[in-house]
PDB file of C-alpha atoms in Angstrom:
ATOM      1  CA  MET J 114     -19.630  11.661   1.985  1.00  0.00           C
ATOM      2  CA  PHE J 115     -17.726  14.659   0.596  1.00  0.00           C
ATOM      3  CA  CYS J 116     -14.363  12.936   0.267  1.00  0.00           C
ATOM      4  CA  ARG J 117     -16.110  10.118  -1.571  1.00  0.00           C
ATOM      5  CA  GLU J 118     -17.769  12.602  -3.902  1.00  0.00           C
ATOM      6  CA  GLN J 119     -14.516  14.376  -4.721  1.00  0.00           C
ATOM      7  CA  ALA J 120     -12.489  11.190  -5.110  1.00  0.00           C
ATOM      8  CA  VAL J 121     -14.990   9.755  -7.582  1.00  0.00           C
ATOM      9  CA  GLN J 122     -15.164  13.050  -9.541  1.00  0.00           C
ATOM     10  CA  LEU J 123     -11.390  13.227  -9.900  1.00  0.00           C
ATOM     11  CA  HIS J 124     -10.977   9.504 -10.530  1.00  0.00           C
ATOM     12  CA  ARG J 125     -13.391   9.773 -13.478  1.00  0.00           C
ATOM     13  CA  GLU J 126     -10.872  12.160 -15.046  1.00  0.00           C
ATOM     14  CA  ARG J 127      -7.954   9.732 -14.691  1.00  0.00           C
ATOM     15  CA  ASP J 128      -7.573   9.250 -18.460  1.00  0.00           C
ATOM     16  CA  ALA J 129      -7.489  13.024 -19.069  1.00  0.00           C
ATOM     17  CA  ILE J 130      -4.945  13.373 -16.250  1.00  0.00           C
ATOM     18  CA  HIS J 131      -2.744  10.645 -17.724  1.00  0.00           C
ATOM     19  CA  LYS J 132      -2.949  12.222 -21.196  1.00  0.00           C
ATOM     20  CA  LYS J 133      -1.313  15.279 -19.657  1.00  0.00           C
ATOM     21  CA  LYS J 134       1.493  13.040 -18.346  1.00  0.00           C
ATOM     22  CA  ALA J 135       0.304  13.503 -14.754  1.00  0.00           C
ATOM     23  CA  GLU J 136      -0.723  11.097 -12.000  1.00  0.00           C
ATOM     24  CA  LEU J 137      -3.688  11.236  -9.650  1.00  0.00           C
ATOM     25  CA  VAL J 138      -2.816  10.482  -6.014  1.00  0.00           C
ATOM     26  CA  PHE J 139      -5.080  10.590  -2.977  1.00  0.00           C
ATOM     27  CA  VAL J 140      -4.177  11.192   0.665  1.00  0.00           C
ATOM     28  CA  GLY J 141      -6.750  10.341   3.307  1.00  0.00           C
ATOM     29  CA  ASN J 142      -6.657  10.697   7.060  1.00  0.00           C
ATOM     30  CA  GLY J 143      -8.045   7.280   7.937  1.00  0.00           C
ATOM     31  CA  ASN J 144      -5.930   4.180   8.467  1.00  0.00           C
ATOM     32  CA  ARG J 145      -4.696   1.625   5.903  1.00  0.00           C
ATOM     33  CA  HIS J 146      -7.618  -0.717   6.613  1.00  0.00           C
ATOM     34  CA  PHE J 147     -10.123   1.995   5.690  1.00  0.00           C
ATOM     35  CA  ALA J 148      -8.071   3.007   2.643  1.00  0.00           C
ATOM     36  CA  ALA J 149      -8.183  -0.496   1.202  1.00  0.00           C
ATOM     37  CA  GLY J 150     -11.949  -0.658   1.696  1.00  0.00           C
ATOM     38  CA  PHE J 151     -12.384   2.791   0.161  1.00  0.00           C
ATOM     39  CA  LYS J 152     -10.456   1.784  -2.952  1.00  0.00           C
ATOM     40  CA  ASP J 153     -12.456  -1.417  -3.309  1.00  0.00           C
ATOM     41  CA  GLN J 154     -15.845   0.186  -2.686  1.00  0.00           C
ATOM     42  CA  PHE J 155     -15.377   3.031  -5.159  1.00  0.00           C
ATOM     43  CA  GLY J 156     -13.162   1.317  -7.734  1.00  0.00           C
ATOM     44  CA  ILE J 157     -10.279   3.702  -7.133  1.00  0.00           C
ATOM     45  CA  GLU J 158      -7.193   2.577  -9.038  1.00  0.00           C
ATOM     46  CA  ALA J 159      -5.031   5.608  -8.219  1.00  0.00           C
ATOM     47  CA  PRO J 160      -2.483   5.445  -5.395  1.00  0.00           C
ATOM     48  CA  LEU J 161      -4.028   6.166  -2.004  1.00  0.00           C
ATOM     49  CA  TYR J 162      -1.875   7.101   0.967  1.00  0.00           C
ATOM     50  CA  VAL J 163      -2.954   7.610   4.546  1.00  0.00           C
ATOM     51  CA  ASP J 164      -1.954  10.221   7.102  1.00  0.00           C
ATOM     52  CA  PRO J 165      -3.881   9.514  10.306  1.00  0.00           C
ATOM     53  CA  LYS J 166      -1.628  11.897  12.270  1.00  0.00           C
ATOM     54  CA  LEU J 167      -2.592  14.738   9.860  1.00  0.00           C
ATOM     55  CA  ASP J 168       1.039  15.817   9.361  1.00  0.00           C
ATOM     56  CA  SER J 169       0.598  16.549   5.650  1.00  0.00           C
ATOM     57  CA  TYR J 170      -2.636  18.433   6.302  1.00  0.00           C
ATOM     58  CA  ARG J 171      -0.886  20.684   8.831  1.00  0.00           C
ATOM     59  CA  ALA J 172       2.121  21.178   6.528  1.00  0.00           C
ATOM     60  CA  LEU J 173      -0.221  22.294   3.748  1.00  0.00           C
ATOM     61  CA  GLU J 174      -2.166  24.497   6.187  1.00  0.00           C
ATOM     62  CA  LEU J 175      -5.469  22.794   5.423  1.00  0.00           C
ATOM     63  CA  ARG J 176      -8.278  23.868   7.725  1.00  0.00           C
ATOM     64  CA  ARG J 177      -9.734  21.862  10.599  1.00  0.00           C
ATOM     65  CA  PRO J 178     -12.652  23.960  11.896  1.00  0.00           C
ATOM     66  CA  LEU J 179     -14.310  22.271  14.857  1.00  0.00           C
ATOM     67  CA  LEU J 180     -17.644  23.940  14.141  1.00  0.00           C
ATOM     68  CA  GLY J 181     -17.238  23.740  10.377  1.00  0.00           C
ATOM     69  CA  LEU J 182     -20.062  21.250   9.965  1.00  0.00           C
ATOM     70  CA  LEU J 183     -22.504  23.929  11.153  1.00  0.00           C
ATOM     71  CA  ASP J 184     -21.728  26.221   8.211  1.00  0.00           C
ATOM     72  CA  PRO J 185     -24.834  26.598   5.992  1.00  0.00           C
ATOM     73  CA  ARG J 186     -22.700  25.937   2.891  1.00  0.00           C
ATOM     74  CA  VAL J 187     -22.225  22.378   4.160  1.00  0.00           C
ATOM     75  CA  TRP J 188     -25.957  21.715   3.870  1.00  0.00           C
ATOM     76  CA  THR J 189     -26.017  22.952   0.273  1.00  0.00           C
ATOM     77  CA  ALA J 190     -22.988  20.801  -0.544  1.00  0.00           C
ATOM     78  CA  GLY J 191     -24.654  17.850   1.182  1.00  0.00           C
ATOM     79  CA  ALA J 192     -27.740  18.174  -1.000  1.00  0.00           C
ATOM     80  CA  ARG J 193     -25.514  18.343  -4.099  1.00  0.00           C
ATOM     81  CA  ALA J 194     -23.562  15.270  -3.018  1.00  0.00           C
ATOM     82  CA  LEU J 195     -26.750  13.311  -2.324  1.00  0.00           C
ATOM     83  CA  ARG J 196     -28.204  14.256  -5.729  1.00  0.00           C
ATOM     84  CA  GLY J 197     -24.963  12.985  -7.284  1.00  0.00           C
ATOM     85  CA  GLY J 198     -25.216   9.647  -5.494  1.00  0.00           C
ATOM     86  CA  ALA J 199     -22.690  10.176  -2.676  1.00  0.00           C
ATOM     87  CA  ARG J 200     -23.786   8.799   0.673  1.00  0.00           C
ATOM     88  CA  GLN J 201     -22.334   9.065   4.151  1.00  0.00           C
ATOM     89  CA  GLY J 202     -20.830   5.759   5.192  1.00  0.00           C
ATOM     90  CA  THR J 203     -18.916   4.749   8.266  1.00  0.00           C
ATOM     91  CA  THR J 204     -16.867   7.670   9.543  1.00  0.00           C
ATOM     92  CA  GLN J 205     -13.218   7.120   8.765  1.00  0.00           C
ATOM     93  CA  GLY J 206     -10.505   9.362  10.092  1.00  0.00           C
ATOM     94  CA  ASP J 207     -10.928  12.893  11.402  1.00  0.00           C
ATOM     95  CA  VAL J 208     -14.344  14.216  10.332  1.00  0.00           C
ATOM     96  CA  PHE J 209     -13.352  17.823  11.060  1.00  0.00           C
ATOM     97  CA  GLN J 210     -10.254  17.801   8.833  1.00  0.00           C
ATOM     98  CA  LEU J 211     -10.855  19.524   5.525  1.00  0.00           C
ATOM     99  CA  GLY J 212      -8.977  18.572   2.421  1.00  0.00           C
ATOM    100  CA  GLY J 213      -7.813  20.212  -0.720  1.00  0.00           C
ATOM    101  CA  VAL J 214      -6.285  19.629  -4.119  1.00  0.00           C
ATOM    102  CA  LEU J 215      -2.701  20.192  -5.148  1.00  0.00           C
ATOM    103  CA  VAL J 216      -1.091  20.025  -8.548  1.00  0.00           C
ATOM    104  CA  VAL J 217       2.610  19.465  -7.954  1.00  0.00           C
ATOM    105  CA  ARG J 218       5.096  19.623 -10.793  1.00  0.00           C
ATOM    106  CA  GLN J 219       8.237  17.544 -11.012  1.00  0.00           C
ATOM    107  CA  GLY J 220      10.770  19.144  -8.717  1.00  0.00           C
ATOM    108  CA  GLY J 221       8.119  19.990  -6.123  1.00  0.00           C
ATOM    109  CA  GLU J 222       6.710  23.276  -7.461  1.00  0.00           C
ATOM    110  CA  ILE J 223       3.062  23.692  -6.469  1.00  0.00           C
ATOM    111  CA  ALA J 224       1.297  24.771  -9.657  1.00  0.00           C
ATOM    112  CA  TYR J 225      -2.191  24.793  -8.131  1.00  0.00           C
ATOM    113  CA  ARG J 226      -3.513  24.745  -4.576  1.00  0.00           C
ATOM    114  CA  TYR J 227      -7.097  24.622  -3.433  1.00  0.00           C
ATOM    115  CA  ALA J 228      -7.823  24.441   0.289  1.00  0.00           C
ATOM    116  CA  SER J 229     -11.423  23.591   1.112  1.00  0.00           C
ATOM    117  CA  GLN J 230     -13.099  26.250   3.243  1.00  0.00           C
ATOM    118  CA  THR J 231     -15.990  24.042   4.369  1.00  0.00           C
ATOM    119  CA  ALA J 232     -16.898  20.376   4.155  1.00  0.00           C
ATOM    120  CA  GLY J 233     -17.977  19.680   0.581  1.00  0.00           C
ATOM    121  CA  ASP J 234     -16.087  22.643  -0.859  1.00  0.00           C
ATOM    122  CA  HIS J 235     -14.283  21.244  -3.899  1.00  0.00           C
ATOM    123  CA  PRO J 236     -12.545  23.036  -6.742  1.00  0.00           C
ATOM    124  CA  PRO J 237     -14.061  22.770 -10.212  1.00  0.00           C
ATOM    125  CA  VAL J 238     -12.590  19.700 -11.906  1.00  0.00           C
ATOM    126  CA  ALA J 239     -11.991  21.724 -15.085  1.00  0.00           C
ATOM    127  CA  GLU J 240      -9.857  24.150 -13.062  1.00  0.00           C
ATOM    128  CA  VAL J 241      -7.731  21.289 -11.702  1.00  0.00           C
ATOM    129  CA  LEU J 242      -7.268  19.804 -15.174  1.00  0.00           C
ATOM    130  CA  ALA J 243      -6.283  23.199 -16.597  1.00  0.00           C
ATOM    131  CA  ALA J 244      -3.503  23.449 -14.013  1.00  0.00           C
ATOM    132  CA  LEU J 245      -1.823  20.236 -15.202  1.00  0.00           C
TER     133      LEU J 245
END
């Protein structure tokens, strides 16, 4: 539910991202079959890569707390996501793996990094756009 929420929020800003000469790219931890369905279901036109082995998540030191779903902040985020129309669908990939947002400049410099601390913890979209 939370990855769907964040993907849709960022995808809505695709025109603003492109105006800043940047590209929106997603990396999920499901397989290619799920990725294709995800793109179709949510109308995602941005590139979507998959990393079912979680190599990129480990390299970026993104959290994978086994008891993370018990954090009270997850329930607040869940209520927010539901109010916004996000729903939990079929589980795809590693449900414990948390994500993040990176803004990477040409040449590989990381201009912005946000590592989610709990499920549903997303950076403010305005903050991401300001980093472009």
